[in-house]
Short mmCIF file of C-alpha atoms in Angstrom, two decimals:
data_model
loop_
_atom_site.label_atom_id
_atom_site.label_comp_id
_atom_site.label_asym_id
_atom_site.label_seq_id
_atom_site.Cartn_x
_atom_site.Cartn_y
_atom_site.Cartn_z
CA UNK A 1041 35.87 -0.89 7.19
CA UNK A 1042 33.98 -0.07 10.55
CA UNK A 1043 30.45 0.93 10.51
CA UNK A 1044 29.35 4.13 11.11
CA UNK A 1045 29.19 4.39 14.91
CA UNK A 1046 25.82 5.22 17.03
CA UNK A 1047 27.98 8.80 18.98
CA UNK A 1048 28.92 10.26 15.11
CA UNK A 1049 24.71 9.74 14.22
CA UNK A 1050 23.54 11.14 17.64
CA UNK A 1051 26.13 14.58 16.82
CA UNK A 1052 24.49 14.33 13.65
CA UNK A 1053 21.00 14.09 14.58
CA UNK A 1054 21.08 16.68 17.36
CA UNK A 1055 22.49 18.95 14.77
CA UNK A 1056 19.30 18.69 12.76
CA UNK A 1057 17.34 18.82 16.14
CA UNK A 1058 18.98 21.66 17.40
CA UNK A 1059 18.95 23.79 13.58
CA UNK A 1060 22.41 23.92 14.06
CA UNK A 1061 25.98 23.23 15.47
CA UNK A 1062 25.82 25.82 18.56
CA UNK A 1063 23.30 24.53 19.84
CA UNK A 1064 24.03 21.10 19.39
CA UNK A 1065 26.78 21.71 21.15
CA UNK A 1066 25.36 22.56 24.05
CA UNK A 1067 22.67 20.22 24.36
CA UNK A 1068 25.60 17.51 24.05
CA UNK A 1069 28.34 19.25 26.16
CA UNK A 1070 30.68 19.42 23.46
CA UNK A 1071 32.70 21.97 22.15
CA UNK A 1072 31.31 23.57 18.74
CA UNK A 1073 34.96 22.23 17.26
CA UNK A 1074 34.54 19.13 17.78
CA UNK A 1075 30.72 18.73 16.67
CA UNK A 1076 31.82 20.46 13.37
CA UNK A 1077 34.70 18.09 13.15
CA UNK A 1078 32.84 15.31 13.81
CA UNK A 1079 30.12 16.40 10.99
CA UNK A 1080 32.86 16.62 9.01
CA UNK A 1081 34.37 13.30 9.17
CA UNK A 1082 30.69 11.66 8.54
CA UNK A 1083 30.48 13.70 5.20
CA UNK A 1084 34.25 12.53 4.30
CA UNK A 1085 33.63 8.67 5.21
CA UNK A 1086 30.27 8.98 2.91
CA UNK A 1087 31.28 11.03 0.04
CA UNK A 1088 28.01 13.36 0.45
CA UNK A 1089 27.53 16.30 1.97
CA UNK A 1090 24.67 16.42 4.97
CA UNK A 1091 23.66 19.66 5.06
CA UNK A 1092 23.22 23.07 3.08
CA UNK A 1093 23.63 26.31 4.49
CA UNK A 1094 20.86 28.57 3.95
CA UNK A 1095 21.11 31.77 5.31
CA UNK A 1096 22.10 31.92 8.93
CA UNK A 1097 20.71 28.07 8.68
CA UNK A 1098 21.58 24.51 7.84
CA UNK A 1099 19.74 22.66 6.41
CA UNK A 1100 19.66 19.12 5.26
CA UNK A 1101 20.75 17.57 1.60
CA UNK A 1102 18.46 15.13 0.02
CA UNK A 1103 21.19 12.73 1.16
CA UNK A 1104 21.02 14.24 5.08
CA UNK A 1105 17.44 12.96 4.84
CA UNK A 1106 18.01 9.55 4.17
CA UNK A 1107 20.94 9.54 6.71
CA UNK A 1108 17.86 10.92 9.44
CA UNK A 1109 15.85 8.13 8.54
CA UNK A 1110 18.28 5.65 8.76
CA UNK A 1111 19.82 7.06 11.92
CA UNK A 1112 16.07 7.15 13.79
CA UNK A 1113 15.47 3.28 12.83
CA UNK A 1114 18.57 2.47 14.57
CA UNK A 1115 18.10 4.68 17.47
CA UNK A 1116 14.65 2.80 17.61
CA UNK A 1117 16.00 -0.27 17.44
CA UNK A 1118 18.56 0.24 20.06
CA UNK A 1119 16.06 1.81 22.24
CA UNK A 1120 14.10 -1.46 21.59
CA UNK A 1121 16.88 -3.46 22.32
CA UNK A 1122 17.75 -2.53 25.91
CA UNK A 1123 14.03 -1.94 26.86
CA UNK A 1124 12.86 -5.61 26.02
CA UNK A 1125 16.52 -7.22 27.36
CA UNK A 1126 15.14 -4.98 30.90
CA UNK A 1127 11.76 -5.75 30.82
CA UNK A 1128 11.02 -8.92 28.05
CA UNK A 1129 8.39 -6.19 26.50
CA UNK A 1130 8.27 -4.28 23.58
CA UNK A 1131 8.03 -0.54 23.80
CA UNK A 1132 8.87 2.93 21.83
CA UNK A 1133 6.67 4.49 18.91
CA UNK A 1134 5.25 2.15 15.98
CA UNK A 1135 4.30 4.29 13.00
CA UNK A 1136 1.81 2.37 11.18
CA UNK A 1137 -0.73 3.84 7.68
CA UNK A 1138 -3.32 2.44 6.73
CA UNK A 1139 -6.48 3.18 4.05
CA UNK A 1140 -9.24 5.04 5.56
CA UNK A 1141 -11.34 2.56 5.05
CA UNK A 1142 -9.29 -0.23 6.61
CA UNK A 1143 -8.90 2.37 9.99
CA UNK A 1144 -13.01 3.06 10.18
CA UNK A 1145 -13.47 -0.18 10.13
CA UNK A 1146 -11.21 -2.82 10.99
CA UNK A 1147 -8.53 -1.30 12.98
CA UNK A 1148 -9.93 -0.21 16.60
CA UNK A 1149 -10.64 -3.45 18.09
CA UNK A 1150 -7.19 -4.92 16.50
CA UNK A 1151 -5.06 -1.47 18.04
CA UNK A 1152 -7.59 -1.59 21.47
CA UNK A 1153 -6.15 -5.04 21.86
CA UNK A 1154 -2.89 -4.12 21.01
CA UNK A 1155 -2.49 -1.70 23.48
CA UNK A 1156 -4.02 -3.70 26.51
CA UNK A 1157 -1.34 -6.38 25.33
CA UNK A 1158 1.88 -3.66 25.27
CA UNK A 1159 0.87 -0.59 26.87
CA UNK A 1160 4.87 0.71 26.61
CA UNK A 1161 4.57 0.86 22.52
CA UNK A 1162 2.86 4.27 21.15
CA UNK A 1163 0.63 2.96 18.00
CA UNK A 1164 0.99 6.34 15.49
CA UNK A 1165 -1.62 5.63 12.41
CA UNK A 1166 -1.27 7.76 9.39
CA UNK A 1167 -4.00 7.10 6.81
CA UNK A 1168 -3.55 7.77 3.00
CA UNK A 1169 -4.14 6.13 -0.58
CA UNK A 1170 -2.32 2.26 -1.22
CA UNK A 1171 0.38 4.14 -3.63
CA UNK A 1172 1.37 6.84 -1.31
CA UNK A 1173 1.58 4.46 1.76
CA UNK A 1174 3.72 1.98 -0.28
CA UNK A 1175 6.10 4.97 -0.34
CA UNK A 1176 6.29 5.87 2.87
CA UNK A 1177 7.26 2.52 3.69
CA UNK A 1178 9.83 2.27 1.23
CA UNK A 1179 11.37 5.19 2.46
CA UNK A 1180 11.34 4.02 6.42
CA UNK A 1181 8.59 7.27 7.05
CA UNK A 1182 6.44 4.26 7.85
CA UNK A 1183 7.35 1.27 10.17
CA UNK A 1184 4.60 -0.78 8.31
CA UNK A 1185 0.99 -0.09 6.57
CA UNK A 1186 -2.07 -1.93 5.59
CA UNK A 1187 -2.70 -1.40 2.00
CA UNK A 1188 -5.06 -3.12 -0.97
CA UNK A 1189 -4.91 -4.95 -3.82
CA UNK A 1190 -4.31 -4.21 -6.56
CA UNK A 1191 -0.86 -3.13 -5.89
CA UNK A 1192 3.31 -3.67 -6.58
CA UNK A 1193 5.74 -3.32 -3.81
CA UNK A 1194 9.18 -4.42 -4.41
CA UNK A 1195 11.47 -4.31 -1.83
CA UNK A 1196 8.64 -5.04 0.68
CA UNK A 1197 7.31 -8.38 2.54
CA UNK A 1198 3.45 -8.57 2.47
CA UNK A 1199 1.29 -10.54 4.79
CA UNK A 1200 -2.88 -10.68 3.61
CA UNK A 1201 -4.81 -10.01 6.34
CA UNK A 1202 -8.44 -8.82 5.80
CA UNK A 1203 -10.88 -10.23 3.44
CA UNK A 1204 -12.77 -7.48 1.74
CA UNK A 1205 -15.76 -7.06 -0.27
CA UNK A 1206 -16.29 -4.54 -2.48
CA UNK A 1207 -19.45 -2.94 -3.17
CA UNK A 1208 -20.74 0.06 -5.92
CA UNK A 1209 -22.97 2.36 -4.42
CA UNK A 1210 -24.75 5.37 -5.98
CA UNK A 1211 -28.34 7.52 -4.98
CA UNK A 1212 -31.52 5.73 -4.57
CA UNK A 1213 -33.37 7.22 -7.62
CA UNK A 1214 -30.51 5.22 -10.36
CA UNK A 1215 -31.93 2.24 -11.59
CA UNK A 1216 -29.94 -1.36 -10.90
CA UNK A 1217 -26.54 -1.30 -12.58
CA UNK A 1218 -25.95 -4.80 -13.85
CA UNK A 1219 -22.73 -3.57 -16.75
CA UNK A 1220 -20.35 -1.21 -17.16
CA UNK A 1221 -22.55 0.27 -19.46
CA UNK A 1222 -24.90 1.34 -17.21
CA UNK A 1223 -22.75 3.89 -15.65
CA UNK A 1224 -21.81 5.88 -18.58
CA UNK A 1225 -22.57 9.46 -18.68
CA UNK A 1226 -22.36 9.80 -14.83
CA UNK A 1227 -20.15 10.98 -12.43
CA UNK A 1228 -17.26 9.14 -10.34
CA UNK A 1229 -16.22 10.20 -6.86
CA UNK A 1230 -13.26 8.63 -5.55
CA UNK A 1231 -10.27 9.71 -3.56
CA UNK A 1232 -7.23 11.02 -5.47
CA UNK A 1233 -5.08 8.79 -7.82
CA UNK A 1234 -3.11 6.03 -5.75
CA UNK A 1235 -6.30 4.67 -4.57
CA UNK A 1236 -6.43 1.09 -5.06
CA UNK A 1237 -10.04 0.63 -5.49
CA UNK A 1238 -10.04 3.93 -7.32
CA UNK A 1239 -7.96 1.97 -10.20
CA UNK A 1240 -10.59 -1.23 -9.41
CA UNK A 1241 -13.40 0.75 -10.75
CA UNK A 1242 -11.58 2.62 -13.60
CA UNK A 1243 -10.17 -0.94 -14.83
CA UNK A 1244 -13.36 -2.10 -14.69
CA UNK A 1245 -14.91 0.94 -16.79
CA UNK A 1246 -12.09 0.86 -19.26
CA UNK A 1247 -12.53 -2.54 -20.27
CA UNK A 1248 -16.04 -1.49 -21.49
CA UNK A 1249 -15.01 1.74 -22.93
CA UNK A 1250 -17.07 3.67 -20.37
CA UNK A 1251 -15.58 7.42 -19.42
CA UNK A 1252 -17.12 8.71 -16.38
CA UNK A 1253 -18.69 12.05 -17.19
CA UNK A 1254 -16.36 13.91 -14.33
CA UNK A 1255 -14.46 12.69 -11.70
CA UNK A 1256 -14.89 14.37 -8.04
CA UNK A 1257 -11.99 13.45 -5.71
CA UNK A 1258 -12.74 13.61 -2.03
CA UNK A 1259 -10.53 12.62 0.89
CA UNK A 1260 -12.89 10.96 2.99
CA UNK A 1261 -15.46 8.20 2.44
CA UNK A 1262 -17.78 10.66 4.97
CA UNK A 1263 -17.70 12.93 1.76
CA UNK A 1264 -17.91 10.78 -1.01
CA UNK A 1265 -20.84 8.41 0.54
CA UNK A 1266 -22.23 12.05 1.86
CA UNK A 1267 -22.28 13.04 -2.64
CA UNK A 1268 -23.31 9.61 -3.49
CA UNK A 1269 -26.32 9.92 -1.54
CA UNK A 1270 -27.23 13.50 -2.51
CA UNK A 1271 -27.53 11.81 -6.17
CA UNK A 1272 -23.94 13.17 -7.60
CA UNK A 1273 -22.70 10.23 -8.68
CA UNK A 1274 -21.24 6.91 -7.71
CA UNK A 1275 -18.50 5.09 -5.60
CA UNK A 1276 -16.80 1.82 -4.62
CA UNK A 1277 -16.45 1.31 -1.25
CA UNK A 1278 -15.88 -1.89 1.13
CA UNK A 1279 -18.81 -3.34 2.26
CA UNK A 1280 -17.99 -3.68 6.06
CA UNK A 1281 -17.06 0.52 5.35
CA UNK A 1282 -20.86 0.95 4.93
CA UNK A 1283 -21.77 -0.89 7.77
CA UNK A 1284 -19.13 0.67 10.13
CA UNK A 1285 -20.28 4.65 9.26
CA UNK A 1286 -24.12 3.04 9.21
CA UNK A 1287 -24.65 4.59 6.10
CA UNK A 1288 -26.03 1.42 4.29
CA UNK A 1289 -29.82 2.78 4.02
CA UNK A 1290 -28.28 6.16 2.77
CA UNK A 1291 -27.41 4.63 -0.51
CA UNK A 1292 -28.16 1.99 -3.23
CA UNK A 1293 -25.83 -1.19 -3.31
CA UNK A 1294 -25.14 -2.32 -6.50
CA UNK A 1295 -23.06 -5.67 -7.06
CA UNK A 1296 -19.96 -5.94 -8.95
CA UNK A 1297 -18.44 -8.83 -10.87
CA UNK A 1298 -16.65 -11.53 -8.53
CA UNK A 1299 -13.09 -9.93 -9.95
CA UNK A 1300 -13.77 -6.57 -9.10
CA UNK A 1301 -15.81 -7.19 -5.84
CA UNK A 1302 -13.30 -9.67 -3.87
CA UNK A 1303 -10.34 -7.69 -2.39
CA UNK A 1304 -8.12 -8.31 0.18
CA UNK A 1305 -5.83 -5.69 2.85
CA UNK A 1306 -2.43 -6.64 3.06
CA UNK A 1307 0.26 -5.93 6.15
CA UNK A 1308 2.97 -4.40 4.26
CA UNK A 1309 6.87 -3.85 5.68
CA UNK A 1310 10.40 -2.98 4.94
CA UNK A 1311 13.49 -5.21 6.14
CA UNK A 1312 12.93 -6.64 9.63
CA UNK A 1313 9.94 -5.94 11.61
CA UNK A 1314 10.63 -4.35 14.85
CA UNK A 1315 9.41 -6.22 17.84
CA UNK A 1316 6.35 -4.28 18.55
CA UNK A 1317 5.91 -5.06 14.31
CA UNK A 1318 5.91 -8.60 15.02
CA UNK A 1319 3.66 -8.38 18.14
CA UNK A 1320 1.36 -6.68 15.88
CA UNK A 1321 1.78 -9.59 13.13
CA UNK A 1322 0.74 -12.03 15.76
CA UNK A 1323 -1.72 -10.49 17.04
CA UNK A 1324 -3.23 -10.61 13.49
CA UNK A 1325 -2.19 -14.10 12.49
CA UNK A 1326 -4.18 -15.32 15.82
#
């Protein structure tokens, strides 16, 4: 059976462009027959329908969505293709996440370099919790991210890249925390669940039977060092974090155990990396 050709996903994609067949039409200077038709035939050969009408409007079907982000890897790719078989240099859009803390502190010198290196390829960083940037990779929203342990991706290649230390922090006025123990009755601030070093901390806890009194979720470590240091409560954060927002003297380091404080950020991917990908995995690797 032949594959689904590149002209029925371009109809299809200007469709969902355009909001609609008319004006798809037009923008491709075809007749609104044969666009329909051509719709048509894609839905038939997959068994699915693309779109829903809502209204005046079409919209797409949970399975037009994962059509769109199939079709806009290939178009990539092709794109790719024919610019680096012209010009032996990668260029296009990258779409890379990454944790906040990983992008405040480790990421501008690596993406400054990157773009002196391939000034044709558009770095777009999205930043968000491990578990909801594991996602967006598995569903091709997200070329590749940088993401920390603990975590479980199947489906995806991982590549360690960044040695991190952990550190607990809380307001100068608590006393040293050496246990667990120590930290019971008081108050966690953390981002929201799907934080990696969120479930660190909490593993940590549990295995002494410790319950934070509250938990405040923030999303940014500008807020949560900000409430550590006004005396709210306590957070983990990477060391090189602390040093990067120079907001060491603002709080009291505590150390953790060697199994909770050594981390490291992984370079997480779907399927083949894209040549700007690989650029970007070799730029790392060196």
């Amino acid at each position: 059976m032949r594959s689904i050709d590149l002209d029925s996903l371009e109809i299809f994609r200007t469709v969902v462009q355009e909001g609609g067949v008319v004006r798809a039409a037009g923008k491709l200077g075809r007749v609104q027959s044969n666009v329909t038709t051509r719709i048509k035939q894609l839905e038939q050969r997959l068994g699915r329908p693309l779109f829903r009408r809502q209204g005046r409007s079409l919209v797409l079907s949970p399975e037009g969505e994962l059509l769109l982000s199939y079709a806009q890897r290939l178009f990539r790719l092709a794109d790719e293709a024919e610019s680096e078989l012209r010009t032996g240099r990668p260029r296009g859009v990258l779409r890379v996440g990454s944790l906040e803390s990983t992008a405040g502190s480790r990421l501008a010198p690596l993406l400054s370099r990157f773009h002196q290196l391939y000034p044709g390829v558009v770095v777009e960083l999205a930043t968000g919790t491990t578990g909801a940037l594991l996602q967006r990779v598995a569903n091709f929203e997200l070329e590749a991210a940088f993401v920390s342990e603990p975590f479980t991706a199947p489906g995806l290649q991982a590549l360690p890249v960044f040695e991190e230390e952990l550190v607990l922090v809380t307001g100068k006025d608590v006393a040293a925390v050496r246990q667990a123990r120590d930290l019971a009755g008081l108050t966690l601030i953390a981002f929201a669940s799907g934080c990696s070093y969120r479930k660190r901390l909490e593993d940590w806890l549990g295995a002494s039977a410790v319950m934070p009194a509250r938990t405040l979720e923030f999303a940014s470590y500008q807020a949560m060092i900000a409430c550590v240091a006004a005396g709210t409560g306590f957070a983990i954060v990477p060391r090189s974090l602390l040093l990067a927002l120079r907001a060491a003297s603002d709080v009291r380091q505590h150390e953790l155990p060697a199994r909770v404080r050594r981390n490291r950020t992984h370079l997480v991917w779907h399927g083949d990396p894209s040549t700007a990908l690989q650029r970007l995995q070799d730029l790392l690797a060196a």
